[in-house]
């Protein structure tokens, strides 16, 4: 499993080295969406309790992803 993670990380790093401006913009936008979802999910997980914790985590991830689309590279 560890070698697969290393290969995936290397592929992702190399994909960021592309010279195509459109592809770079799409990658930056995807990073904003994924980063926003991760942060939103973590924050939602902190405020939820019991069964509501899962709902708060999902809602936070959704709202974070939506906020991540508002970065300049997604416009």
Backbone as a ProteinNet text record, in pm:
[ID]
protein_1_A
[PRIMARY]
XXXXXXXXXXXXXXXXXXXXXXXXXXXXXXXXXXXXXXXXXXXXXXXXXXXXXXXXXXXXXXXXXXXXXXXXXXX
[TERTIARY]
82.6	0	87.1	196.5	282.2	344	391.5	445	339	214.4	108.1	85.3	90.4	75.5	190.5	310.3	426.7	413.4	367.3	349.8	242	132.9	24.8	73.1	150.2	202.2	297.6	381.3	473.8	397.9	295.6	216.3	146.8	94.3	27.7	127	245.3	348	391.5	408	449.3	338	214.1	102.4	99.2	147.5	151.6	259.4	345.8	455.8	421.2	298.1	259.2	276	297.5	316.2	188.2	83.4	-42.8	-116.2	-138.8	-202.6	-342.5	-417.9	-553.9	-548.2	-457.5	-445	-398.5	-304.1	-258.7	-373.3	-454.5	-569.1	-667.6	-693.6	-784.8	-730.1	-600.3	-539.9	-548.7	-526.6	-536.7	-680.2	-775.3	-916.1	-951.2	-905.1	-931.6	-869.7	-751.1	-687.6	-769.2	-827.6	-912	-1036.8	-1096.9	-1219.1	-1188.1	-1083	-1048.1	-1000.7	-921.6	-876.2	-991.9	-1083.2	-1200.8	-1286.7	-1303.5	-1382.6	-1316.3	-1184.7	-1113.7	-1125.3	-1101.5	-1109.9	-1253.3	-1349.5	-1489.8	-1532.5	-1487.5	-1519.1	-1459.8	-1336.8	-1273.2	-1346.1	-1382.7	-1455.1	-1593.6	-1663.1	-1794.4	-1787.2	-1680.6	-1661.7	-1643.4	-1592.4	-1568.6	-1696.8	-1794.4	-1914	-2027.1	-2022.3	-2129.4	-2114	-2223.1	-2219.6	-2313.1	-2275	-2359.6	-2381.2	-2507.3	-2541.5	-2530.3	-2541.9	-2529.8	-2388.4	-2293.2	-2152.2	-2127.8	-2186.3	-2169.5	-2235.9	-2354.3	-2423.9	-2346.6	-2294.9	-2217.5	-2088.8	-2025.5	-1903.6	-1933.6	-2041.5	-2079.1	-2117.6	-2193.6	-2233.2	-2111.7	-2020.7	-1898.6	-1815.1	-1805.7	-1728.8	-1793.6	-1924.9	-1995.1	-1979.6	-1996.9	-1981.7	-1837.4	-1741.6	-1600.5	-1565.7	-1619.8	-1595.2	-1656.2	-1776.4	-1840.1	-1757.6	-1705	-1620.5	-1491	-1438.5	-1315.1	-1329.2	-1451.6	-1472.2	-1464.2	-1461.1	-1458.5	-1318.2	-1216	-1080.5	-1062.9	-967.7	-947.9	-931.7	-865.1	-837.7	-962.9	-1069.9	-1193.6	-1289	-1256.3	-1349.1	-1329
-119.3	0	125.8	123.3	240.3	277	179.4	216.7	280.8	235.3	292.5	438.6	469.5	607.7	694.8	640.3	714.9	744.6	646.5	665.5	770.5	763.5	860.9	1001.6	1015.3	1146.5	1200.4	1115.1	1157.1	1199.7	1123.3	1158.6	1292.6	1315.9	1442.5	1558.5	1536.3	1640.8	1672.5	1571.1	1593.1	1656.8	1626.6	1687.3	1837.3	1880.8	2023.9	2096.7	2024.3	2085.3	2109.2	2091.8	2110.4	2256.4	2277.9	2412.7	2468.4	2389.7	2433.3	2521.7	2649	2739.6	2695.3	2638.7	2594.2	2478.7	2384	2270.5	2317	2409.9	2462.4	2527.7	2601.9	2668.6	2566.1	2460.4	2355.3	2284.3	2260.4	2195.4	2284.3	2414.1	2505.9	2513.2	2510.3	2512.8	2385.1	2272.7	2145.6	2146.8	2204.8	2215.1	2300.6	2408	2493.4	2420.8	2346.1	2272	2162.2	2085.2	1975.9	2029.5	2134.8	2196	2252.5	2320	2374.5	2265.6	2155.8	2044	1981.9	1968.9	1910	1998.4	2127.7	2219.8	2227.7	2237.4	2242.7	2116.6	2002	1876	1869.4	1915.5	1916	2009.5	2126.4	2219.9	2166.9	2109.3	2051.7	1938.5	1861.4	1749.6	1798.3	1918.2	1972.7	2021.7	2062.7	2120.3	2019.5	1910.6	1811.6	1722.5	1658.3	1563.3	1447.6	1326.2	1209	1184.1	1155.5	1133.1	1259.9	1374.3	1501.2	1531.8	1460.7	1483.4	1449.4	1339.6	1301.2	1402.1	1448.2	1547.8	1679.6	1721	1845.1	1833	1715.7	1693.8	1702.7	1636.6	1638.7	1780.2	1849	1985.7	2077.3	2062.3	2142.7	2117.1	1990	1956.2	2016.3	2009.2	2066.5	2217	2283.3	2428.5	2469.8	2392	2421.6	2406.2	2302.4	2282.9	2396.9	2439.5	2552.1	2678.8	2699.5	2817	2806	2685	2664	2697.9	2693.3	2728.5	2879.4	2956	3101.2	3160.2	3074.8	3125.7	3174	3258.8	3323.1	3224.2	3112.6	3019.9	2946.3	2949.7	2882.3	2975.7	3099.6	3197.1	3205.5
0	0	0	74.6	83.1	-52.8	-131.9	-263.8	-352.8	-342.5	-423	-385.3	-257.4	-212.4	-261.4	-261.1	-309.3	-458.9	-535.7	-679.8	-705.7	-630.2	-647.2	-612.9	-506.8	-467.4	-573.6	-629.1	-734.5	-860	-897.1	-1015.1	-996.1	-876.4	-848.3	-853.1	-799.3	-801	-943.9	-1025.2	-1163.6	-1245.4	-1213.4	-1285.4	-1262.6	-1148.8	-1119.7	-1197.8	-1266.4	-1341.2	-1488.2	-1524.4	-1663.8	-1706.1	-1833.6	-1887	-1949.5	-1954.2	-2012.1	-1912.3	-1943	-1846.4	-1805.9	-1899.4	-1866.1	-1766.8	-1789.4	-1698.5	-1561.6	-1556.8	-1428.4	-1353.3	-1424.8	-1362.5	-1306.8	-1383	-1338.4	-1215.1	-1212.1	-1095.6	-972.3	-990.8	-877.8	-827.3	-919.4	-881.7	-804.6	-854.3	-785.4	-646.5	-634.1	-502.7	-407.6	-458.8	-375.7	-329.6	-419.9	-385.9	-284.5	-310.6	-218.8	-83.8	-87.3	38.1	117.8	49.2	116.5	176.9	103.4	155.1	278.1	274.6	388.9	512.8	495.1	608.7	660.3	568.3	609	682.3	634.5	701.1	840.5	854.5	987.2	1083.1	1034.1	1119.9	1155.4	1059.3	1085.4	1184.3	1178.3	1270.4	1414.1	1430.1	1563.6	1629.6	1549.8	1610.6	1627	1554	1563.1	1685.1	1722.6	1833.2	1804.5	1843.5	1820.7	1672.9	1636.5	1496.3	1414.6	1479.5	1409.8	1366.1	1423.2	1387	1240.7	1196	1055.7	963	1000.9	920.4	917.4	1032.3	1038.5	958.1	960.4	882.6	733.5	690.3	548.6	505	588.2	554.1	547.2	641.5	640.8	517.5	477.7	357.7	234.1	226.6	112.4	104.4	218.7	221	193.7	245.7	219.8	72.8	9.3	-133.8	-214.1	-175	-243.4	-226.5	-107.1	-84	-164.5	-178.1	-254.3	-401.2	-454.2	-595.5	-616.3	-509.9	-522.5	-532.6	-530	-547.1	-690.9	-712.8	-844.3	-958.7	-936.5	-1045.1	-1091.9	-1014.5	-1054.1	-1127.1	-1136.7	-1196.9	-1345.6
[MASK]
+++++++++++++++++++++++++++++++++++++++++++++++++++++++++++++++++++++++++++

